[in-house]
Amino acid sequence: MPEDTRSGTYAELAAVGPYGVRPGHALITMVEPHPGHEHAYNRWYEDDHFIAGAMAMPWIYAGRRWVATRTLQLLRYPEDSAVAKPVTAGCYLSTYWITEGRYDEHMKWTVGINKRLNRDNRVHQERTHVFTSFQDHEATVYRDGDSGPRDFHALDHPYRGLVMQVIDAESPERCGELAAWLRDTHLPERLKGSPTAMVTLFRPTPLPGDRMSYVKQVEGVGTRLTLL
């Protein structure tokens, strides 16, 4: 007998709800494999989890992995980081775009599939989540205006690298002011003539209460900005 996948509901679901291409949300996760488990972690992540635990899920439409070599890790600041302790922790960064307006549906699926993957022993436990959060898109600033790739192309375009910057404001009100200043004043000036093609700004959202126990609750909701 074929497995029940309730496939009859798929046509109904596809006919309703947002289905644009904008990255309305993102999953940003920085991980450190435990010493001695680096090879096993990468084989698991690239050969299984990147697909089964992310790209095969509804409404994730782009994803990419990045690695920080030791030379790059030593460029991080401040030493007393609010994100990584020590500041060099987290050598692998994965970024995913989620269709605008589909956050709630995606979260229901991701919680369900991760429970299933855990139950089936398809989750590599020898790793630490240094910085993992789902985030809402705030703005994108382009160096070249209307020329060049858009933010929804960014994870598929062959960019040579990515820089992640996390900024904490003093209050939710100041966070809004900071985002506006970055979007309208600071970033347009900094991008002119630089090697950086674009900057995307995101705001973290709380993880659901039934998240996996090895992923800590998101900090800085309301006061934090993440720049990619």
PDB file of C-alpha atoms in Angstrom:
ATOM      1  CA  MET A   1       0.000   0.000   0.000  1.00  0.00           C
ATOM      2  CA  PRO A   2       1.350   3.482  -0.791  1.00  0.00           C
ATOM      3  CA  GLU A   3       2.190   5.687   2.173  1.00  0.00           C
ATOM      4  CA  ASP A   4      -0.471   8.252   3.058  1.00  0.00           C
ATOM      5  CA  THR A   5       0.981  11.676   2.197  1.00  0.00           C
ATOM      6  CA  ARG A   6      -2.414  13.421   2.029  1.00  0.00           C
ATOM      7  CA  SER A   7      -1.440  14.540  -1.449  1.00  0.00           C
ATOM      8  CA  GLY A   8      -5.024  15.477  -2.254  1.00  0.00           C
ATOM      9  CA  THR A   9      -4.638  18.709  -0.290  1.00  0.00           C
ATOM     10  CA  TYR A  10      -1.633  19.957  -2.276  1.00  0.00           C
ATOM     11  CA  ALA A  11      -3.621  21.443  -5.146  1.00  0.00           C
ATOM     12  CA  GLU A  12      -5.864  23.236  -2.685  1.00  0.00           C
ATOM     13  CA  LEU A  13      -2.908  24.667  -0.754  1.00  0.00           C
ATOM     14  CA  ALA A  14      -1.137  25.824  -3.915  1.00  0.00           C
ATOM     15  CA  ALA A  15      -4.178  27.850  -4.936  1.00  0.00           C
ATOM     16  CA  VAL A  16      -4.176  30.107  -1.874  1.00  0.00           C
ATOM     17  CA  GLY A  17      -1.802  32.394  -0.007  1.00  0.00           C
ATOM     18  CA  PRO A  18       1.261  34.446  -0.960  1.00  0.00           C
ATOM     19  CA  TYR A  19       3.557  33.067  -3.659  1.00  0.00           C
ATOM     20  CA  GLY A  20       5.907  35.900  -4.556  1.00  0.00           C
ATOM     21  CA  VAL A  21       9.666  35.754  -4.891  1.00  0.00           C
ATOM     22  CA  ARG A  22      10.767  38.283  -2.259  1.00  0.00           C
ATOM     23  CA  PRO A  23      12.815  36.980   0.680  1.00  0.00           C
ATOM     24  CA  GLY A  24      10.316  38.017   3.306  1.00  0.00           C
ATOM     25  CA  HIS A  25      12.057  35.921   5.919  1.00  0.00           C
ATOM     26  CA  ALA A  26      15.356  34.143   6.447  1.00  0.00           C
ATOM     27  CA  LEU A  27      16.840  31.318   8.438  1.00  0.00           C
ATOM     28  CA  ILE A  28      20.357  32.242   9.537  1.00  0.00           C
ATOM     29  CA  THR A  29      22.305  29.610  11.444  1.00  0.00           C
ATOM     30  CA  MET A  30      25.940  29.604  12.561  1.00  0.00           C
ATOM     31  CA  VAL A  31      27.233  26.312  13.918  1.00  0.00           C
ATOM     32  CA  GLU A  32      30.429  24.911  15.435  1.00  0.00           C
ATOM     33  CA  PRO A  33      30.997  21.139  15.114  1.00  0.00           C
ATOM     34  CA  HIS A  34      32.488  19.535  18.175  1.00  0.00           C
ATOM     35  CA  PRO A  35      36.242  18.883  17.868  1.00  0.00           C
ATOM     36  CA  GLY A  36      36.968  15.699  15.946  1.00  0.00           C
ATOM     37  CA  HIS A  37      33.501  15.618  14.342  1.00  0.00           C
ATOM     38  CA  GLU A  38      34.061  18.172  11.575  1.00  0.00           C
ATOM     39  CA  HIS A  39      34.115  15.679   8.692  1.00  0.00           C
ATOM     40  CA  ALA A  40      31.063  13.768   9.921  1.00  0.00           C
ATOM     41  CA  TYR A  41      29.166  17.016  10.474  1.00  0.00           C
ATOM     42  CA  ASN A  42      29.842  18.288   6.965  1.00  0.00           C
ATOM     43  CA  ARG A  43      28.920  15.002   5.339  1.00  0.00           C
ATOM     44  CA  TRP A  44      25.648  14.926   7.292  1.00  0.00           C
ATOM     45  CA  TYR A  45      24.833  18.568   6.597  1.00  0.00           C
ATOM     46  CA  GLU A  46      25.663  18.606   2.889  1.00  0.00           C
ATOM     47  CA  ASP A  47      24.436  15.094   2.048  1.00  0.00           C
ATOM     48  CA  ASP A  48      21.266  15.076   4.134  1.00  0.00           C
ATOM     49  CA  HIS A  49      20.277  17.998   6.329  1.00  0.00           C
ATOM     50  CA  PHE A  50      20.773  20.853   3.850  1.00  0.00           C
ATOM     51  CA  ILE A  51      18.130  19.143   1.719  1.00  0.00           C
ATOM     52  CA  ALA A  52      15.858  17.187   4.083  1.00  0.00           C
ATOM     53  CA  GLY A  53      16.091  19.740   6.898  1.00  0.00           C
ATOM     54  CA  ALA A  54      15.806  22.870   4.762  1.00  0.00           C
ATOM     55  CA  MET A  55      15.646  23.005   0.967  1.00  0.00           C
ATOM     56  CA  ALA A  56      12.973  20.302   0.618  1.00  0.00           C
ATOM     57  CA  MET A  57      10.641  22.211   2.932  1.00  0.00           C
ATOM     58  CA  PRO A  58       7.780  24.332   1.613  1.00  0.00           C
ATOM     59  CA  TRP A  59       8.536  28.016   0.995  1.00  0.00           C
ATOM     60  CA  ILE A  60      12.322  27.832   1.378  1.00  0.00           C
ATOM     61  CA  TYR A  61      13.438  28.670  -2.134  1.00  0.00           C
ATOM     62  CA  ALA A  62      17.163  29.426  -1.845  1.00  0.00           C
ATOM     63  CA  GLY A  63      19.976  28.374   0.437  1.00  0.00           C
ATOM     64  CA  ARG A  64      23.738  28.521   0.680  1.00  0.00           C
ATOM     65  CA  ARG A  65      26.507  27.457   3.058  1.00  0.00           C
ATOM     66  CA  TRP A  66      29.515  29.566   3.974  1.00  0.00           C
ATOM     67  CA  VAL A  67      32.700  28.750   5.871  1.00  0.00           C
ATOM     68  CA  ALA A  68      34.847  31.065   7.992  1.00  0.00           C
ATOM     69  CA  THR A  69      38.466  29.956   7.866  1.00  0.00           C
ATOM     70  CA  ARG A  70      40.618  30.596  10.929  1.00  0.00           C
ATOM     71  CA  THR A  71      42.052  33.704   9.260  1.00  0.00           C
ATOM     72  CA  LEU A  72      38.544  35.106   8.824  1.00  0.00           C
ATOM     73  CA  GLN A  73      37.473  34.127  12.331  1.00  0.00           C
ATOM     74  CA  LEU A  74      40.333  36.171  13.760  1.00  0.00           C
ATOM     75  CA  LEU A  75      38.909  39.295  12.071  1.00  0.00           C
ATOM     76  CA  ARG A  76      35.765  39.187  14.211  1.00  0.00           C
ATOM     77  CA  TYR A  77      34.990  41.841  16.785  1.00  0.00           C
ATOM     78  CA  PRO A  78      34.275  42.823  19.504  1.00  0.00           C
ATOM     79  CA  GLU A  79      36.132  40.231  21.543  1.00  0.00           C
ATOM     80  CA  ASP A  80      33.335  40.273  24.134  1.00  0.00           C
ATOM     81  CA  SER A  81      30.671  39.258  21.639  1.00  0.00           C
ATOM     82  CA  ALA A  82      26.989  39.079  22.520  1.00  0.00           C
ATOM     83  CA  VAL A  83      26.556  36.409  19.835  1.00  0.00           C
ATOM     84  CA  ALA A  84      29.594  34.101  19.779  1.00  0.00           C
ATOM     85  CA  LYS A  85      31.456  33.046  22.911  1.00  0.00           C
ATOM     86  CA  PRO A  86      34.334  33.032  22.187  1.00  0.00           C
ATOM     87  CA  VAL A  87      34.020  35.409  19.274  1.00  0.00           C
ATOM     88  CA  THR A  88      35.719  32.875  16.984  1.00  0.00           C
ATOM     89  CA  ALA A  89      33.045  30.216  17.622  1.00  0.00           C
ATOM     90  CA  GLY A  90      30.898  29.211  14.680  1.00  0.00           C
ATOM     91  CA  CYS A  91      32.874  28.352  11.562  1.00  0.00           C
ATOM     92  CA  TYR A  92      29.906  27.341   9.382  1.00  0.00           C
ATOM     93  CA  LEU A  93      27.119  29.700   8.390  1.00  0.00           C
ATOM     94  CA  SER A  94      24.018  28.684   6.452  1.00  0.00           C
ATOM     95  CA  THR A  95      21.510  31.163   5.047  1.00  0.00           C
ATOM     96  CA  TYR A  96      18.088  30.467   3.569  1.00  0.00           C
ATOM     97  CA  TRP A  97      15.400  32.666   2.008  1.00  0.00           C
ATOM     98  CA  ILE A  98      11.723  32.050   2.815  1.00  0.00           C
ATOM     99  CA  THR A  99       8.886  33.414   0.697  1.00  0.00           C
ATOM    100  CA  GLU A 100       7.324  36.582   2.086  1.00  0.00           C
ATOM    101  CA  GLY A 101       4.136  35.885   4.015  1.00  0.00           C
ATOM    102  CA  ARG A 102       4.799  32.164   4.449  1.00  0.00           C
ATOM    103  CA  TYR A 103       6.590  32.213   7.797  1.00  0.00           C
ATOM    104  CA  ASP A 104       3.824  30.589   9.864  1.00  0.00           C
ATOM    105  CA  GLU A 105       3.273  27.765   7.381  1.00  0.00           C
ATOM    106  CA  HIS A 106       6.985  27.119   7.114  1.00  0.00           C
ATOM    107  CA  MET A 107       7.463  27.052  10.889  1.00  0.00           C
ATOM    108  CA  LYS A 108       4.768  24.418  11.303  1.00  0.00           C
ATOM    109  CA  TRP A 109       6.526  22.234   8.752  1.00  0.00           C
ATOM    110  CA  THR A 110      10.050  22.767  10.077  1.00  0.00           C
ATOM    111  CA  VAL A 111       9.078  21.848  13.652  1.00  0.00           C
ATOM    112  CA  GLY A 112       7.286  18.751  12.410  1.00  0.00           C
ATOM    113  CA  ILE A 113      10.069  17.581  10.103  1.00  0.00           C
ATOM    114  CA  ASN A 114      12.796  18.135  12.693  1.00  0.00           C
ATOM    115  CA  LYS A 115      10.893  16.047  15.223  1.00  0.00           C
ATOM    116  CA  ARG A 116      10.687  13.327  12.586  1.00  0.00           C
ATOM    117  CA  LEU A 117      14.372  13.602  11.678  1.00  0.00           C
ATOM    118  CA  ASN A 118      15.299  13.326  15.365  1.00  0.00           C
ATOM    119  CA  ARG A 119      13.054  10.317  15.808  1.00  0.00           C
ATOM    120  CA  ASP A 120      14.695   8.658  12.786  1.00  0.00           C
ATOM    121  CA  ASN A 121      18.233   9.391  14.054  1.00  0.00           C
ATOM    122  CA  ARG A 122      18.954  11.728  11.151  1.00  0.00           C
ATOM    123  CA  VAL A 123      20.242  14.643  13.255  1.00  0.00           C
ATOM    124  CA  HIS A 124      23.954  15.074  13.969  1.00  0.00           C
ATOM    125  CA  GLN A 125      24.201  15.896  17.663  1.00  0.00           C
ATOM    126  CA  GLU A 126      27.926  16.694  17.877  1.00  0.00           C
ATOM    127  CA  ARG A 127      27.538  20.383  17.160  1.00  0.00           C
ATOM    128  CA  THR A 128      26.743  23.670  18.913  1.00  0.00           C
ATOM    129  CA  HIS A 129      24.285  26.247  17.584  1.00  0.00           C
ATOM    130  CA  VAL A 130      26.185  29.492  18.121  1.00  0.00           C
ATOM    131  CA  PHE A 131      23.632  31.738  16.413  1.00  0.00           C
ATOM    132  CA  THR A 132      20.421  30.330  14.952  1.00  0.00           C
ATOM    133  CA  SER A 133      17.311  32.359  14.245  1.00  0.00           C
ATOM    134  CA  PHE A 134      14.483  32.946  11.832  1.00  0.00           C
ATOM    135  CA  GLN A 135      14.301  36.584  10.850  1.00  0.00           C
ATOM    136  CA  ASP A 136      11.985  38.993   9.045  1.00  0.00           C
ATOM    137  CA  HIS A 137      13.306  41.005   6.126  1.00  0.00           C
ATOM    138  CA  GLU A 138      13.599  44.701   6.936  1.00  0.00           C
ATOM    139  CA  ALA A 139      15.286  46.216   3.860  1.00  0.00           C
ATOM    140  CA  THR A 140      17.841  45.673   1.110  1.00  0.00           C
ATOM    141  CA  VAL A 141      20.330  48.323   0.000  1.00  0.00           C
ATOM    142  CA  TYR A 142      22.040  47.930  -3.382  1.00  0.00           C
ATOM    143  CA  ARG A 143      25.387  49.343  -4.441  1.00  0.00           C
ATOM    144  CA  ASP A 144      24.414  49.587  -8.112  1.00  0.00           C
ATOM    145  CA  GLY A 145      20.809  50.680  -7.899  1.00  0.00           C
ATOM    146  CA  ASP A 146      18.621  48.806 -10.355  1.00  0.00           C
ATOM    147  CA  SER A 147      21.586  47.075 -11.997  1.00  0.00           C
ATOM    148  CA  GLY A 148      22.835  43.672 -10.951  1.00  0.00           C
ATOM    149  CA  PRO A 149      21.279  40.787  -9.017  1.00  0.00           C
ATOM    150  CA  ARG A 150      18.393  41.392  -6.638  1.00  0.00           C
ATOM    151  CA  ASP A 151      18.206  40.114  -3.061  1.00  0.00           C
ATOM    152  CA  PHE A 152      16.111  37.141  -4.151  1.00  0.00           C
ATOM    153  CA  HIS A 153      19.023  36.137  -6.423  1.00  0.00           C
ATOM    154  CA  ALA A 154      21.663  36.595  -3.728  1.00  0.00           C
ATOM    155  CA  LEU A 155      22.008  33.013  -2.494  1.00  0.00           C
ATOM    156  CA  ASP A 156      22.196  31.636  -6.040  1.00  0.00           C
ATOM    157  CA  HIS A 157      24.565  34.259  -7.474  1.00  0.00           C
ATOM    158  CA  PRO A 158      28.251  33.216  -7.357  1.00  0.00           C
ATOM    159  CA  TYR A 159      29.297  35.822  -4.810  1.00  0.00           C
ATOM    160  CA  ARG A 160      32.751  35.179  -3.399  1.00  0.00           C
ATOM    161  CA  GLY A 161      31.808  35.785   0.201  1.00  0.00           C
ATOM    162  CA  LEU A 162      29.381  37.012   2.807  1.00  0.00           C
ATOM    163  CA  VAL A 163      29.848  39.143   5.916  1.00  0.00           C
ATOM    164  CA  MET A 164      27.387  38.905   8.795  1.00  0.00           C
ATOM    165  CA  GLN A 165      27.074  41.784  11.234  1.00  0.00           C
ATOM    166  CA  VAL A 166      24.790  41.761  14.283  1.00  0.00           C
ATOM    167  CA  ILE A 167      23.899  45.083  15.894  1.00  0.00           C
ATOM    168  CA  ASP A 168      21.998  45.619  19.161  1.00  0.00           C
ATOM    169  CA  ALA A 169      20.105  48.847  19.748  1.00  0.00           C
ATOM    170  CA  GLU A 170      19.249  50.264  23.166  1.00  0.00           C
ATOM    171  CA  SER A 171      15.477  49.864  22.743  1.00  0.00           C
ATOM    172  CA  PRO A 172      12.870  48.836  20.159  1.00  0.00           C
ATOM    173  CA  GLU A 173      12.334  52.530  19.323  1.00  0.00           C
ATOM    174  CA  ARG A 174      16.035  53.093  18.754  1.00  0.00           C
ATOM    175  CA  CYS A 175      16.167  49.904  16.686  1.00  0.00           C
ATOM    176  CA  GLY A 176      13.652  51.371  14.264  1.00  0.00           C
ATOM    177  CA  GLU A 177      15.675  54.571  14.045  1.00  0.00           C
ATOM    178  CA  LEU A 178      18.867  52.565  13.517  1.00  0.00           C
ATOM    179  CA  ALA A 179      17.301  50.526  10.709  1.00  0.00           C
ATOM    180  CA  ALA A 180      16.110  53.677   8.959  1.00  0.00           C
ATOM    181  CA  TRP A 181      19.549  55.333   9.279  1.00  0.00           C
ATOM    182  CA  LEU A 182      21.292  52.243   7.926  1.00  0.00           C
ATOM    183  CA  ARG A 183      18.849  51.939   5.025  1.00  0.00           C
ATOM    184  CA  ASP A 184      18.687  55.588   3.999  1.00  0.00           C
ATOM    185  CA  THR A 185      22.044  57.104   4.961  1.00  0.00           C
ATOM    186  CA  HIS A 186      24.848  54.888   6.166  1.00  0.00           C
ATOM    187  CA  LEU A 187      24.722  51.858   3.890  1.00  0.00           C
ATOM    188  CA  PRO A 188      24.202  53.734   0.593  1.00  0.00           C
ATOM    189  CA  GLU A 189      27.331  55.752   1.349  1.00  0.00           C
ATOM    190  CA  ARG A 190      29.404  52.771   2.484  1.00  0.00           C
ATOM    191  CA  LEU A 191      28.464  50.666  -0.540  1.00  0.00           C
ATOM    192  CA  LYS A 192      29.578  53.235  -3.120  1.00  0.00           C
ATOM    193  CA  GLY A 193      32.702  51.944  -4.841  1.00  0.00           C
ATOM    194  CA  SER A 194      33.003  48.995  -2.449  1.00  0.00           C
ATOM    195  CA  PRO A 195      33.322  45.268  -3.299  1.00  0.00           C
ATOM    196  CA  THR A 196      29.955  44.677  -1.590  1.00  0.00           C
ATOM    197  CA  ALA A 197      27.028  44.390  -3.998  1.00  0.00           C
ATOM    198  CA  MET A 198      24.201  44.602  -1.463  1.00  0.00           C
ATOM    199  CA  VAL A 199      23.287  44.501   2.200  1.00  0.00           C
ATOM    200  CA  THR A 200      20.142  42.802   3.467  1.00  0.00           C
ATOM    201  CA  LEU A 201      18.756  43.809   6.859  1.00  0.00           C
ATOM    202  CA  PHE A 202      16.741  41.384   8.982  1.00  0.00           C
ATOM    203  CA  ARG A 203      15.062  41.433  12.392  1.00  0.00           C
ATOM    204  CA  PRO A 204      14.989  38.230  14.482  1.00  0.00           C
ATOM    205  CA  THR A 205      11.703  36.583  15.444  1.00  0.00           C
ATOM    206  CA  PRO A 206      11.125  34.300  18.442  1.00  0.00           C
ATOM    207  CA  LEU A 207      11.340  30.562  17.884  1.00  0.00           C
ATOM    208  CA  PRO A 208       8.237  28.496  18.673  1.00  0.00           C
ATOM    209  CA  GLY A 209       7.935  26.903  22.097  1.00  0.00           C
ATOM    210  CA  ASP A 210       8.061  23.412  20.599  1.00  0.00           C
ATOM    211  CA  ARG A 211      11.428  23.996  18.888  1.00  0.00           C
ATOM    212  CA  MET A 212      14.234  21.477  19.217  1.00  0.00           C
ATOM    213  CA  SER A 213      15.824  21.562  22.678  1.00  0.00           C
ATOM    214  CA  TYR A 214      19.360  21.989  21.276  1.00  0.00           C
ATOM    215  CA  VAL A 215      18.421  25.343  19.700  1.00  0.00           C
ATOM    216  CA  LYS A 216      18.264  28.139  22.263  1.00  0.00           C
ATOM    217  CA  GLN A 217      15.569  30.789  22.179  1.00  0.00           C
ATOM    218  CA  VAL A 218      16.403  33.802  20.046  1.00  0.00           C
ATOM    219  CA  GLU A 219      17.852  36.799  21.872  1.00  0.00           C
ATOM    220  CA  GLY A 220      17.455  40.446  21.013  1.00  0.00           C
ATOM    221  CA  VAL A 221      13.936  40.255  19.548  1.00  0.00           C
ATOM    222  CA  GLY A 222      12.842  43.852  19.039  1.00  0.00           C
ATOM    223  CA  THR A 223      16.280  45.381  19.535  1.00  0.00           C
ATOM    224  CA  ARG A 224      18.595  43.441  17.211  1.00  0.00           C
ATOM    225  CA  LEU A 225      19.390  43.795  13.518  1.00  0.00           C
ATOM    226  CA  THR A 226      21.265  41.266  11.388  1.00  0.00           C
ATOM    227  CA  LEU A 227      23.071  42.503   8.274  1.00  0.00           C
ATOM    228  CA  LEU A 228      24.190  40.157   5.504  1.00  0.00           C
TER     229      LEU A 228
END
